[in-house]
Tab-separated table of C-alpha atoms in Angstrom:
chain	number	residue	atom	x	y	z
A	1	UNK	CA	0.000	0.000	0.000
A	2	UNK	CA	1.200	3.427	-0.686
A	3	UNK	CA	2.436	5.795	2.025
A	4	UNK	CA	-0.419	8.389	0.894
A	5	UNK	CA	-3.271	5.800	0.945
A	6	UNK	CA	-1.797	3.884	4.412
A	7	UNK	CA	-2.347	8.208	5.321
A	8	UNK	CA	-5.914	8.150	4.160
A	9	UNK	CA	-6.664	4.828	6.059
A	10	UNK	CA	-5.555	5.549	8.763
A	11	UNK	CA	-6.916	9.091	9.246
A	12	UNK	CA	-10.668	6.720	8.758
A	13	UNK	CA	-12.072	8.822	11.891
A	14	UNK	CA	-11.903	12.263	9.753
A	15	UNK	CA	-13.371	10.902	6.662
A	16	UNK	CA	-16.152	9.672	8.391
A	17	UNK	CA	-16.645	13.056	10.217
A	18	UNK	CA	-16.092	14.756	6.625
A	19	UNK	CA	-19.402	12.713	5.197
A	20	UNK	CA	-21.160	13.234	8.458
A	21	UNK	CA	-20.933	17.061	8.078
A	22	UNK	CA	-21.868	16.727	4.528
A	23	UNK	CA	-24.895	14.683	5.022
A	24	UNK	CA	-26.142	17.610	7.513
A	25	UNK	CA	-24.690	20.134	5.426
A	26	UNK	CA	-27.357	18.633	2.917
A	27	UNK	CA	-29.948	18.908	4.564
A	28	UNK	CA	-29.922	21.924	5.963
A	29	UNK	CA	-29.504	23.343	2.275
A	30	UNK	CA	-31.352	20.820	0.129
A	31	UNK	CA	-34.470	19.836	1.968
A	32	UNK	CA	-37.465	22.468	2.206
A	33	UNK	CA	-39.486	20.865	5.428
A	34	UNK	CA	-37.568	22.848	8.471
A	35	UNK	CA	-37.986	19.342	10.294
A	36	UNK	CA	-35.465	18.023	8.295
A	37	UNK	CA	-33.240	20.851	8.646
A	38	UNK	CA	-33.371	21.233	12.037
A	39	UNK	CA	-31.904	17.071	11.677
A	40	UNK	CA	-29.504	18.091	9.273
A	41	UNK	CA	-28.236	21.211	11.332
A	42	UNK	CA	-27.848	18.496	14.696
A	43	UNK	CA	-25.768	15.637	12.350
A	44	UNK	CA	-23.758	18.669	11.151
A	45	UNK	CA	-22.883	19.872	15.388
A	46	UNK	CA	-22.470	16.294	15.680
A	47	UNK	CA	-19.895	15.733	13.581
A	48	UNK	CA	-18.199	18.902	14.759
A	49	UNK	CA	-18.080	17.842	18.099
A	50	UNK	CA	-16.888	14.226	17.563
A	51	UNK	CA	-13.890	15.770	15.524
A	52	UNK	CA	-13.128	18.011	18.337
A	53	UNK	CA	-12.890	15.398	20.540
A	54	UNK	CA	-11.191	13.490	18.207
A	55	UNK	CA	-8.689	15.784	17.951
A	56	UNK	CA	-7.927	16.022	21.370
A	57	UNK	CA	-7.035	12.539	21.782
A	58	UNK	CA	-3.567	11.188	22.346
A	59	UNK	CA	-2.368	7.881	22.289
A	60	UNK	CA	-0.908	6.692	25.380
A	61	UNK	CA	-1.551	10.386	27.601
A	62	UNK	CA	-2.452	9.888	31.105
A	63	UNK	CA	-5.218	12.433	32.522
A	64	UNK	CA	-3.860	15.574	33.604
A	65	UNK	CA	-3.492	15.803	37.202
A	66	UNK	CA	-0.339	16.086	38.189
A	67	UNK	CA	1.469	16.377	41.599
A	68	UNK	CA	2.065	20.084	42.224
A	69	UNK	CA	5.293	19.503	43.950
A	70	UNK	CA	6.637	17.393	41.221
A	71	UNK	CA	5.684	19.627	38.532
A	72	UNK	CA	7.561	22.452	40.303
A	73	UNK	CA	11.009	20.782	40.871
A	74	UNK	CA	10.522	18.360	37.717
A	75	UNK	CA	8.178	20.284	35.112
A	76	UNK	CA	5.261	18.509	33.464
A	77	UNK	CA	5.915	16.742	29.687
A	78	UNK	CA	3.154	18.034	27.992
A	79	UNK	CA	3.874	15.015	25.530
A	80	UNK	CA	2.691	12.694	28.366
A	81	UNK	CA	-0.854	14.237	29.314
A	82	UNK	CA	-3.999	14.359	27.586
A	83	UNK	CA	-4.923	18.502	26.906
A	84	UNK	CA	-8.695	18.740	28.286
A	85	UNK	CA	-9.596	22.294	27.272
A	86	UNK	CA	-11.320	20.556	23.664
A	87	UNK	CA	-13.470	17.659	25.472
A	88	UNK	CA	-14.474	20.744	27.876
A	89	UNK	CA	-15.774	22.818	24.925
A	90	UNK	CA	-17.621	19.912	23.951
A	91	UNK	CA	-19.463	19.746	26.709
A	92	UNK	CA	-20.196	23.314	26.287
A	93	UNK	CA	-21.354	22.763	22.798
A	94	UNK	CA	-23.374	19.612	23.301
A	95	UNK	CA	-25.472	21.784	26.002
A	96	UNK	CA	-25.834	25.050	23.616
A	97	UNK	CA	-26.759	22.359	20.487
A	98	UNK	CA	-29.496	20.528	22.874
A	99	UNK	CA	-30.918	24.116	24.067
A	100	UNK	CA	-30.483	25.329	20.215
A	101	UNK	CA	-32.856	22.562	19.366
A	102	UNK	CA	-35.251	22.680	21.830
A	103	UNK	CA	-35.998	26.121	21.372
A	104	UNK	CA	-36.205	25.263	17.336
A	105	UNK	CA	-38.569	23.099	18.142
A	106	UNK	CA	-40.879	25.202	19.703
A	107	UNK	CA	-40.481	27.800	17.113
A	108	UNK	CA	-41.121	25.082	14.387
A	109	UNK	CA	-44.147	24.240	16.781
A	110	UNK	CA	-45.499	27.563	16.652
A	111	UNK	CA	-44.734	28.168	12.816
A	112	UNK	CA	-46.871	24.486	12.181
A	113	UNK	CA	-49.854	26.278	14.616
A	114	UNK	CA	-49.712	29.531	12.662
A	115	UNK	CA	-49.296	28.408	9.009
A	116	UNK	CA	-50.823	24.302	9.248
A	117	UNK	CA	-47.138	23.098	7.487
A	118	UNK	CA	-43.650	22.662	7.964
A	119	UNK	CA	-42.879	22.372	4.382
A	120	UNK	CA	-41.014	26.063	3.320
A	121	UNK	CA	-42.522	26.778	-0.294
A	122	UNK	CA	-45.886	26.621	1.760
A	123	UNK	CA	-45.090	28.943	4.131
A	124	UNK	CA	-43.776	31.617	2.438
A	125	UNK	CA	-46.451	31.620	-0.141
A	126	UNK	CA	-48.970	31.864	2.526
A	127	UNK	CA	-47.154	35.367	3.546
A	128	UNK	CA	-47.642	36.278	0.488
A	129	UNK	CA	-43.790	36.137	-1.273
């Protein structure tokens, strides 16, 4: 095998993440129900999350608490422990993407109420576009 197709293999995580974002990416722009892009806009946060935490990962890194008194007199080997600041984020963004949607689907709620459809060639022609 090649050194730039061994590369591609074994970067397998990414790609996936690539065709995850694309499939929500999709959505969002292709479909015309707001249903479906509402799903397409939560694959697309999911795949940016997963490859945040995938990037954070490192083979082999212990978790990062370290002795105080050994980091003063030895230092810390930043080579050795896991950097946590990215899964943190995550959580951060997995919180503001849960809220995102639940207050998208009480809009979407109250659009279905006001205009009997989801669908967004209805809607608009109903005000009057």
């Amino acid at each position: 095998m090649s050194e730039f197709m061994a590369e591609v293999v074994g970067k397998y995580n990414y790609w996936l993440y690539v065709v995850l974002m694309m499939i929500g990416f999709y959505a969002m722009i292709g479909k015309r129900n707001l249903v479906k892009k509402l799903l397409g806009m939560n694959i697309f946060q999911t795949a940016i999350i997963l490859f945040y935490v995938s990037t954070g990962v490192k083979r082999g890194a212990g978790i990062p608490i370290v002795d105080k008194y050994a980091a003063l007199k030895h230092g810390v080997d930043a080579a050795t422990v896991v950097n946590p600041l990215p899964h943190v984020l995550m959580l951060t963004a997995i919180v503001v993407s849960v809220s995102v949607t639940g207050v998208a689907l009480a809009v979407l709620l109250r659009i279905y109420r006001e205009y009997g459809t989801l669908e967004e060639d209805e809607i608009l022609e109903k005000i009057g576009r």
